[in-house]
Coordinates of C-alpha atoms in Angstrom, one line a residue:
X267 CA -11.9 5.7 -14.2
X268 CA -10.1 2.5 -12.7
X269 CA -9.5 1.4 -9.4
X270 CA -5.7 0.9 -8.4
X271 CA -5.0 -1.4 -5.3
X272 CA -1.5 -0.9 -4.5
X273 CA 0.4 -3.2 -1.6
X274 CA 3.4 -4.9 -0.4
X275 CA 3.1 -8.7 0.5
X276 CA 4.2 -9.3 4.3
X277 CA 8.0 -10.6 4.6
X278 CA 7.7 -13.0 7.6
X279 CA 6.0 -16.0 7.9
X280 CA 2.5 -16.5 7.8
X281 CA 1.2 -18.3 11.2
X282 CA -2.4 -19.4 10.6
X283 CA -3.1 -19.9 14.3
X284 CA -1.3 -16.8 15.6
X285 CA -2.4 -14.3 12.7
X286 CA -2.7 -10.6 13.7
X287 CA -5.8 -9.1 14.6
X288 CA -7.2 -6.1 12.8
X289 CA -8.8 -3.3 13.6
X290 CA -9.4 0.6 13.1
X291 CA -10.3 3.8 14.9
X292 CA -10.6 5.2 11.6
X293 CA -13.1 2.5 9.6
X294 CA -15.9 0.6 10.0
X295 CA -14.6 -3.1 9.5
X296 CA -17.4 -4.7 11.1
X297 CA -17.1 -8.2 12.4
X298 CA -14.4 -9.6 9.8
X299 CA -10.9 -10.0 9.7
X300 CA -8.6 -9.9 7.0
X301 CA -4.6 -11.1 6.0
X302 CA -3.6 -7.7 4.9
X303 CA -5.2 -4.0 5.0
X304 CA -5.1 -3.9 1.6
X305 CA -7.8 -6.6 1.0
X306 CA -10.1 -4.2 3.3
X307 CA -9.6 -1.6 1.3
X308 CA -10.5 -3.6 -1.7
X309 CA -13.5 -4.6 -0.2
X310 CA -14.8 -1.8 1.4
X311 CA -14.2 0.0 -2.4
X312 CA -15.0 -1.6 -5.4
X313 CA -18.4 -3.0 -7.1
X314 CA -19.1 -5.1 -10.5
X315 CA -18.7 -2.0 -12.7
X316 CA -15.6 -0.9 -12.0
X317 CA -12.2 -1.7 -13.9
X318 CA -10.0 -2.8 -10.9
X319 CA -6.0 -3.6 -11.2
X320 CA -4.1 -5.2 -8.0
X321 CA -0.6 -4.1 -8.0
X322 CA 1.2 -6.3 -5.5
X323 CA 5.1 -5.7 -4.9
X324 CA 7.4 -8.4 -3.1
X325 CA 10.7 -9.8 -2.3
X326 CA 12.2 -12.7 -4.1
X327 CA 12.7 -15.2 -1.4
X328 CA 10.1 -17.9 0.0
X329 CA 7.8 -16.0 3.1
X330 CA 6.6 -13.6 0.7
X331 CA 5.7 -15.8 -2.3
X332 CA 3.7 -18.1 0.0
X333 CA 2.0 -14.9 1.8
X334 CA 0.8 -13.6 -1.4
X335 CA -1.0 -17.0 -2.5
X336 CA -2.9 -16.6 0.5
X337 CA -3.4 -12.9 -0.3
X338 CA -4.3 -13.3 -4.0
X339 CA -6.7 -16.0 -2.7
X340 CA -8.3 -13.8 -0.1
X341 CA -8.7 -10.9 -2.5
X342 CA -10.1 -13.1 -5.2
X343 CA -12.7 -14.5 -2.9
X344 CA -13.8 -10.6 -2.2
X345 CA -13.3 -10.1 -6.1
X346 CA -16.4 -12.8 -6.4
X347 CA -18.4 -11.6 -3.7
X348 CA -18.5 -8.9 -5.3
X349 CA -19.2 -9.7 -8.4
X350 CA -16.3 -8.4 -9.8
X351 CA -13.1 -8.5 -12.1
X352 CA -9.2 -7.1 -11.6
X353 CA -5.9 -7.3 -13.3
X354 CA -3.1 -8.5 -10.9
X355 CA 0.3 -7.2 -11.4
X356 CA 3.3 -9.1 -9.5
X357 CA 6.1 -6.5 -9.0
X358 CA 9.4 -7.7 -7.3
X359 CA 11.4 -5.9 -5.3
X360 CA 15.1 -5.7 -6.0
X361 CA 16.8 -9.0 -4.0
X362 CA 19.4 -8.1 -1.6
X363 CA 20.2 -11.6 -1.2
X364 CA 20.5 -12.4 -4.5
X365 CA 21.5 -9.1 -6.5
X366 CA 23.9 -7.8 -3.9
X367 CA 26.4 -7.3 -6.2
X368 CA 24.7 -5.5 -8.9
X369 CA 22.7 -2.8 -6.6
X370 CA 23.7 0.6 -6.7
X371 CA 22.5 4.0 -6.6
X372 CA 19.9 3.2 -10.0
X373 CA 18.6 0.1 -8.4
X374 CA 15.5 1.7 -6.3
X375 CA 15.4 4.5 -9.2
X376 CA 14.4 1.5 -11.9
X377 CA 11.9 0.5 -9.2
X378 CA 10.5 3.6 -8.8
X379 CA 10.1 3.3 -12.9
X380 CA 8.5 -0.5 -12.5
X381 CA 6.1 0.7 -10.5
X382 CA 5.1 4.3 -11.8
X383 CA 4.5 2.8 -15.7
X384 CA 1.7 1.2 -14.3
X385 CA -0.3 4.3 -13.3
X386 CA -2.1 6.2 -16.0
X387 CA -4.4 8.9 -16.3
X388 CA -7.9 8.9 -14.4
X389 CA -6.6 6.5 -11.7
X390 CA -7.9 6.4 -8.2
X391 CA -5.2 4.9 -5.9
X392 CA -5.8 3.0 -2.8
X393 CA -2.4 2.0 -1.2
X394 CA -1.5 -0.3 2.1
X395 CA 2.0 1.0 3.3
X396 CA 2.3 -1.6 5.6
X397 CA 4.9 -3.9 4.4
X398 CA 7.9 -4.3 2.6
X399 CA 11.9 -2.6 2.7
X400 CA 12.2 1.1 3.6
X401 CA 13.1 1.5 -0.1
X402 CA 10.3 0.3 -1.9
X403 CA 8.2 2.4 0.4
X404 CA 9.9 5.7 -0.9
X405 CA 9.7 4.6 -4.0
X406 CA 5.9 3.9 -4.0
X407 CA 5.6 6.8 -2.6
X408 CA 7.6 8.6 -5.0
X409 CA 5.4 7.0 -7.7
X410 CA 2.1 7.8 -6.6
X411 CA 3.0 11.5 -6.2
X412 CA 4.4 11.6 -9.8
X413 CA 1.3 10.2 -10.8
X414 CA -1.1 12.5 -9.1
X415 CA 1.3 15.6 -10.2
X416 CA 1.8 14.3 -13.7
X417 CA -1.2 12.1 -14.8
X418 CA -4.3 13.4 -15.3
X419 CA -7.4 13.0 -13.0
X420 CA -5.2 10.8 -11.2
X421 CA -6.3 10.8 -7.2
X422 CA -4.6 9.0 -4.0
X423 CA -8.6 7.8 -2.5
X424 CA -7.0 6.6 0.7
X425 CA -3.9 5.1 2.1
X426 CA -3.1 3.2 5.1
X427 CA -0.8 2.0 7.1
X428 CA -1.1 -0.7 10.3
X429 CA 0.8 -0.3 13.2
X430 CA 1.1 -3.4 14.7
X431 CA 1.3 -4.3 18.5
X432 CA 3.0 -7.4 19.4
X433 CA 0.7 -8.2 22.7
X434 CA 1.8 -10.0 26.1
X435 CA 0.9 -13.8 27.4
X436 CA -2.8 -12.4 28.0
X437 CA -3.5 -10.1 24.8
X438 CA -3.0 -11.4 21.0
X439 CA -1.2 -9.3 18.6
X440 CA -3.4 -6.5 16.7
X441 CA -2.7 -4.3 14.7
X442 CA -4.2 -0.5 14.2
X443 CA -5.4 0.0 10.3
X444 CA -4.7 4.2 10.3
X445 CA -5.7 6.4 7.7
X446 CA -2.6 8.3 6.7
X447 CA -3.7 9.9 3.6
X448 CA -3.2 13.5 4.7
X449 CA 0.0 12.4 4.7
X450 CA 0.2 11.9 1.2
X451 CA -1.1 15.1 0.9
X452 CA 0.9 16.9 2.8
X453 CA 3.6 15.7 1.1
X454 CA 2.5 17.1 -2.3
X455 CA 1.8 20.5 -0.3
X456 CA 5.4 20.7 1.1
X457 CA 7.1 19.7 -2.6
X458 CA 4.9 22.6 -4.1
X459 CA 5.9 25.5 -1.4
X460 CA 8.4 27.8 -2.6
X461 CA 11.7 29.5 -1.0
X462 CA 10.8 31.5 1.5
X463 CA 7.6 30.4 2.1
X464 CA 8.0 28.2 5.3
X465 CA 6.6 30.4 7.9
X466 CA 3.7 31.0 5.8
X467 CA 3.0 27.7 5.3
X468 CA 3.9 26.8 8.7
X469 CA 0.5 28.8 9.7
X470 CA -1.3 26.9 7.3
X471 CA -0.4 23.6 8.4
X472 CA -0.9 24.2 12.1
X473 CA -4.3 25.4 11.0
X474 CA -5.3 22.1 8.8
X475 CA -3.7 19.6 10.9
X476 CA -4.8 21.2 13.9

């Protein structure tokens, strides 16, 4: 079995002094802080045994590249307190600045491909959703569903997305870390219900989501 951590680096710029806050109805973070979700979820989920890959997509321009330094750092200072080892992956997004002229309707599709090689049977996927172009978040989604449907023993653990909330002249930003992994399955619920089917499974989502 090996731990996936699956993210997108933040697009604006990173400003030390005014970073956002984080914080969660839906986990225990204790006392710390962190630059991204995703390094809590690496934290709060991995020890020295396991076999741990960091998949970390991002667009090609300057913010980003500088934000995921400081991630990488971050993530490798939780790596060592924990006494443990990862792969990191560097995926970049297609560049709309850039490739404008050579984007069409197979440029998200070969992303989709980038990032779904990577998953292989017996994962368990822990995803931040937080970041990045509308695009790359279908297509990350996209990729962990084929993988759970296709791949064997393959299992999203937990994903998560942080809504943020800018603050006023008295409050600081913060932003929510929620647990939306019934979302993801959901999702695979819906793409396996049949024609015909919708009032049935109308029910049965009323009755699970509650």
């Amino acid at each position: 079995m090996r731990k996936v951590f699956f993210s997108t680096v933040m697009m604006t710029p990173d400003e030390p002094d005014k970073r956002v806050i984080y914080q969660s109805r839906d986990f225990d973070m204790g006392n710390r802080n962190y630059f991204a979700p995703i390094s809590y979820l690496l934290d709060a989920n991995i020890d020295e045994k396991d076999d741990i890959l960091i998949i970390t997509t991002m667009t090609q321009t300057i913010n980003p590249e500088k934000n995921y330094k400081i991630l990488r750092k971050e993530m490798e200072e939780i790596l060592v307190a924990h006494k443990a080892k990862a792969t990191f992956v560097e995926i970049y997004e297609p560049d709309h600045t850039k490739q404008r002229e050579e984007m069409d309707s197979l440029t998200f599709s070969r992303h989709f491909q980038e990032i779904s090689d990577y998953f292989q049977d017996g994962d368990r996927i822990y995803a931040d959703m937080t970041f990045g172009m509308k695009c790359n978040t279908i297509c990350s989604m996209i990729a962990m569903s084929y993988a759970a449907k296709a791949g064997k023993d393959v299992d999203v653990d937990c994903m998560v997305y942080a809504q943020y909330y800018r603050g006023d002249t008295n409050t600081s930003p913060t932003s929510d870390i929620i647990d939306i992994t019934s979302l993801f399955y959901i999702n695979t619920l819906v793409n396996n219900t049949k024609p015909g089917q919708k009032k049935s499974t109308d029910e049965f989502l009323r009755f699970m989501i509650g």
